[in-house]
Every structure is written in C-alpha cells, then in structure tokens.
C-alpha cells in the first residue's frame, strides 16, 4: 500500500474543507489514516482462496451454517463504513472448511471498497470455486453510514442482500431451511 499517497490525499482533503493541516491536532492525522487503511483495506493483499484451501473430509453432506458473522466494510461510492452481519450456508460435496475460515472469507472481501451486493456475491462465488460444494447461500444485513449520517438520513435502516448458488437456486425448501436456522437463537 502506498502510504505516502494516502497521506498526501488526506492533507488535500483537510485543506479542501478549510482546515489547517499544520495545526497540532491534525499534524499526525494523515499518517494515522494511512496506517488505518493498511488495516481497513487489508483485503486487497489477502486471498480468500488461500483461507479455503485447507479442507476436511466428511461422510455426511449435511448443511453447514455459520451466522452472526460481524463485519465492517466501506462503500465505494462514499468511502463511508457499512457494517452488519453475514450468514453463510453450504451443502458440502464430501469436504468442509474450518469454521474460522468462513468468517475469514467474509473479512477478506469486506476489507475492500465494496457494494453490499457484490460483497455478498463474491463470498458465494469463492465458496463455489474453491470448496466446490453442492450449493451455497449468503445473506448479509447491514447499515450504511452513507444512508444514516448523510443524504436521506434514515438511521436504523438495514439493507439485506441474498445470493444463492448451486442447489439453493430456486429451491424454496432449502432456502426456507436456511431462513429458519437464522431465526434460532
Ligand atoms: Zn455509499
């Protein structure tokens, strides 16, 4: 990541909004933000495929569901955070991945400038490509700061996106099973 470039950019924004980037409280802000982006945008240098490479054999291809996976991302239109939870279900094809790797996969794609729709699809697609399950279903529920702190200012509004692949496509029974599992607490 080019930290110098980020620092220059932040300095320009500070000047642009009428601030004085040389005043004490702002002196280290460009550097701080550059370091912050190394973490927040760390998904660009991380590969979900790598995390999904280690797999375990299973005899029963029962549905696996991981839910309440908290994530933080930022929208590519405003570079403001959107955050919430993801739930992923898949029906194995003889192999499963470690549960922590499912959350890791969400994180890899969340730590990039995103659209919620694309984030949802990318998670589903990498599962299909790497794990080759019979099918996968991903649901993401998130609140977008660009809708709550600016623009139409509707706090609490949740955006829900759902993507199905493989056997989940147009299969109401499987989809309903997934939705029912999400309601369990
Ligand atoms: Zn936005």
Short mmCIF file of C-alpha atoms and ligand atoms in Angstrom, two decimals:
data_model
loop_
_atom_site.label_atom_id
_atom_site.label_comp_id
_atom_site.label_asym_id
_atom_site.label_seq_id
_atom_site.Cartn_x
_atom_site.Cartn_y
_atom_site.Cartn_z
CA UNK A 1 0.00 0.00 0.00
CA UNK A 2 1.29 3.47 -0.90
CA UNK A 3 1.05 5.25 2.45
CA UNK A 4 2.70 8.42 1.15
CA UNK A 5 -0.05 8.82 -1.42
CA UNK A 6 -2.78 8.34 1.20
CA UNK A 7 -1.11 10.94 3.43
CA UNK A 8 -0.95 13.45 0.58
CA UNK A 9 -4.61 12.81 -0.20
CA UNK A 10 -5.74 13.30 3.39
CA UNK A 11 -3.75 16.52 3.60
CA UNK A 12 -5.53 17.77 0.48
CA UNK A 13 -8.95 16.89 1.92
CA UNK A 14 -8.10 18.76 5.12
CA UNK A 15 -7.11 21.82 3.08
CA UNK A 16 -10.15 21.37 0.86
CA UNK A 17 -12.62 21.56 3.75
CA UNK A 18 -10.88 24.66 5.07
CA UNK A 19 -8.78 23.10 7.82
CA UNK A 20 -5.18 23.83 8.66
CA UNK A 21 -3.26 20.54 8.35
CA UNK A 22 -0.34 22.06 10.24
CA UNK A 23 -2.23 22.71 13.46
CA UNK A 24 -1.26 20.48 16.34
CA UNK A 25 -4.35 18.26 16.45
CA UNK A 26 -4.13 17.44 12.74
CA UNK A 27 -0.38 17.09 12.31
CA UNK A 28 -0.36 13.32 12.62
CA UNK A 29 -3.80 12.69 11.16
CA UNK A 30 -2.61 11.89 7.60
CA UNK A 31 -0.12 9.35 8.94
CA UNK A 32 -2.72 7.87 11.30
CA UNK A 33 -5.25 7.49 8.48
CA UNK A 34 -2.65 5.93 6.19
CA UNK A 35 -1.86 3.32 8.84
CA UNK A 36 -5.57 2.79 9.44
CA UNK A 37 -6.16 1.99 5.78
CA UNK A 38 -3.49 -0.69 5.90
CA UNK A 39 -5.86 -2.49 8.25
CA UNK A 40 -9.26 -1.45 6.82
CA UNK A 41 -8.26 -2.13 3.22
CA UNK A 42 -6.15 -5.17 4.04
CA UNK A 43 -8.38 -7.33 1.88
CA UNK A 44 -6.62 -6.19 -1.27
CA UNK A 45 -3.50 -8.11 -0.29
CA UNK A 46 -5.32 -11.12 1.18
CA UNK A 47 -6.78 -14.07 -0.71
CA UNK A 48 -9.96 -15.86 0.31
CA UNK A 49 -8.91 -18.83 -1.81
CA UNK A 50 -5.84 -19.31 0.41
CA UNK A 51 -8.03 -19.46 3.53
CA UNK A 52 -10.36 -22.02 1.95
CA UNK A 53 -7.55 -24.30 0.78
CA UNK A 54 -7.40 -26.41 3.94
CA UNK A 55 -10.34 -28.81 3.89
CA UNK A 56 -11.61 -31.77 5.86
CA UNK A 57 -13.33 -34.86 4.56
CA UNK A 58 -16.91 -35.56 5.73
CA UNK A 59 -19.14 -38.60 5.22
CA UNK A 60 -22.42 -36.72 5.58
CA UNK A 61 -23.15 -33.76 3.38
CA UNK A 62 -25.41 -32.01 5.88
CA UNK A 63 -25.95 -28.29 5.58
CA UNK A 64 -23.35 -26.17 7.39
CA UNK A 65 -24.45 -22.76 8.61
CA UNK A 66 -22.32 -20.03 10.09
CA UNK A 67 -24.28 -16.96 11.16
CA UNK A 68 -23.85 -13.69 13.07
CA UNK A 69 -20.50 -13.08 11.41
CA UNK A 70 -19.90 -9.42 12.20
CA UNK A 71 -18.07 -7.42 9.57
CA UNK A 72 -17.05 -3.87 8.74
CA UNK A 73 -16.66 -2.68 5.18
CA UNK A 74 -16.85 0.63 3.34
CA UNK A 75 -18.89 1.63 0.35
CA UNK A 76 -17.13 2.50 -2.86
CA UNK A 77 -19.41 5.47 -3.54
CA UNK A 78 -18.69 7.47 -0.38
CA UNK A 79 -15.88 5.55 1.32
CA UNK A 80 -18.07 5.51 4.42
CA UNK A 81 -18.50 2.40 6.58
CA UNK A 82 -21.23 -0.12 6.21
CA UNK A 83 -21.38 -2.88 8.78
CA UNK A 84 -23.58 -5.68 9.99
CA UNK A 85 -23.70 -9.44 9.93
CA UNK A 86 -23.32 -12.17 7.36
CA UNK A 87 -24.73 -15.69 7.36
CA UNK A 88 -23.42 -18.41 5.10
CA UNK A 89 -24.85 -21.85 4.46
CA UNK A 90 -23.42 -24.51 2.22
CA UNK A 91 -24.12 -28.11 1.41
CA UNK A 92 -20.79 -29.93 1.19
CA UNK A 93 -19.69 -32.23 -1.53
CA UNK A 94 -17.58 -34.50 0.69
CA UNK A 95 -15.45 -31.67 2.08
CA UNK A 96 -15.83 -28.86 4.61
CA UNK A 97 -13.62 -25.96 5.69
CA UNK A 98 -12.71 -24.89 9.21
CA UNK A 99 -15.40 -22.67 10.73
CA UNK A 100 -13.00 -19.80 11.39
CA UNK A 101 -12.14 -19.78 7.68
CA UNK A 102 -15.74 -18.91 6.83
CA UNK A 103 -15.51 -15.71 8.87
CA UNK A 104 -12.06 -15.05 7.40
CA UNK A 105 -13.53 -15.25 3.90
CA UNK A 106 -16.09 -12.57 4.77
CA UNK A 107 -13.32 -10.38 6.16
CA UNK A 108 -11.12 -10.65 3.05
CA UNK A 109 -13.86 -9.22 0.82
CA UNK A 110 -15.21 -6.78 3.43
CA UNK A 111 -11.83 -5.08 3.75
CA UNK A 112 -12.06 -3.59 0.29
CA UNK A 113 -14.16 -0.77 -1.13
CA UNK A 114 -17.43 -2.54 -1.73
CA UNK A 115 -21.04 -2.66 -2.75
CA UNK A 116 -23.08 -4.85 -0.44
CA UNK A 117 -24.48 -6.73 -3.44
CA UNK A 118 -21.00 -7.51 -4.75
CA UNK A 119 -19.67 -8.45 -1.31
CA UNK A 120 -22.48 -11.00 -0.99
CA UNK A 121 -21.86 -12.47 -4.44
CA UNK A 122 -18.07 -12.62 -4.05
CA UNK A 123 -18.38 -14.67 -0.86
CA UNK A 124 -20.79 -17.11 -2.52
CA UNK A 125 -18.65 -17.38 -5.66
CA UNK A 126 -15.36 -18.07 -3.91
CA UNK A 127 -17.05 -20.89 -1.98
CA UNK A 128 -18.31 -22.42 -5.21
CA UNK A 129 -14.92 -22.07 -6.88
CA UNK A 130 -12.70 -23.31 -4.07
CA UNK A 131 -14.75 -25.72 -1.97
CA UNK A 132 -16.99 -26.86 -4.81
CA UNK A 133 -20.00 -27.58 -2.56
CA UNK A 134 -23.37 -28.64 -3.92
CA UNK A 135 -24.60 -25.15 -3.23
CA UNK A 136 -24.14 -22.05 -1.12
CA UNK A 137 -26.38 -19.29 0.20
CA UNK A 138 -25.21 -16.00 1.65
CA UNK A 139 -27.28 -13.36 3.45
CA UNK A 140 -25.91 -10.01 4.53
CA UNK A 141 -27.73 -7.47 6.66
CA UNK A 142 -26.02 -4.11 7.01
CA UNK A 143 -26.40 -0.49 7.96
CA UNK A 144 -24.78 2.04 5.64
CA UNK A 145 -23.35 5.22 7.10
CA UNK A 146 -23.89 6.95 3.76
CA UNK A 147 -27.62 6.49 4.37
CA UNK A 148 -27.61 7.40 8.06
CA UNK A 149 -25.16 10.29 8.54
CA UNK A 150 -25.68 11.96 5.14
CA UNK A 151 -28.21 12.09 2.31
CA UNK A 152 -31.60 10.76 3.31
CA UNK A 153 -30.51 10.28 6.98
CA UNK A 154 -32.53 7.22 7.88
CA UNK A 155 -30.87 5.72 10.94
CA UNK A 156 -31.50 2.08 11.61
CA UNK A 157 -32.32 1.24 8.01
CA UNK A 158 -30.97 -2.18 7.14
CA UNK A 159 -30.08 -3.33 3.66
CA UNK A 160 -30.49 -7.07 3.12
CA UNK A 161 -28.88 -8.94 0.25
CA UNK A 162 -29.20 -12.63 -0.52
CA UNK A 163 -27.29 -14.71 -3.03
CA UNK A 164 -27.82 -18.38 -3.86
CA UNK A 165 -25.63 -20.69 -5.92
CA UNK A 166 -25.94 -24.34 -6.94
CA UNK A 167 -28.69 -26.43 -5.32
CA UNK A 168 -30.02 -23.41 -3.40
CA UNK A 169 -31.08 -21.77 -6.65
CA UNK A 170 -34.86 -21.71 -6.93
CA UNK A 171 -35.16 -24.34 -4.19
CA UNK A 172 -37.68 -22.92 -1.71
CA UNK A 173 -37.33 -25.84 0.66
CA UNK A 174 -33.56 -25.36 1.10
CA UNK A 175 -33.84 -21.59 1.24
CA UNK A 176 -36.55 -21.80 3.91
CA UNK A 177 -34.41 -24.21 5.93
CA UNK A 178 -31.65 -21.60 5.84
CA UNK A 179 -34.02 -18.79 6.88
CA UNK A 180 -35.43 -20.92 9.72
CA UNK A 181 -31.90 -21.57 11.04
CA UNK A 182 -31.27 -17.83 11.12
CA UNK A 183 -34.26 -17.31 13.40
CA UNK A 184 -32.90 -19.74 16.02
CA UNK A 185 -31.15 -18.07 18.92
ZN1 LIG B 1 -22.36 4.90 -0.01
#
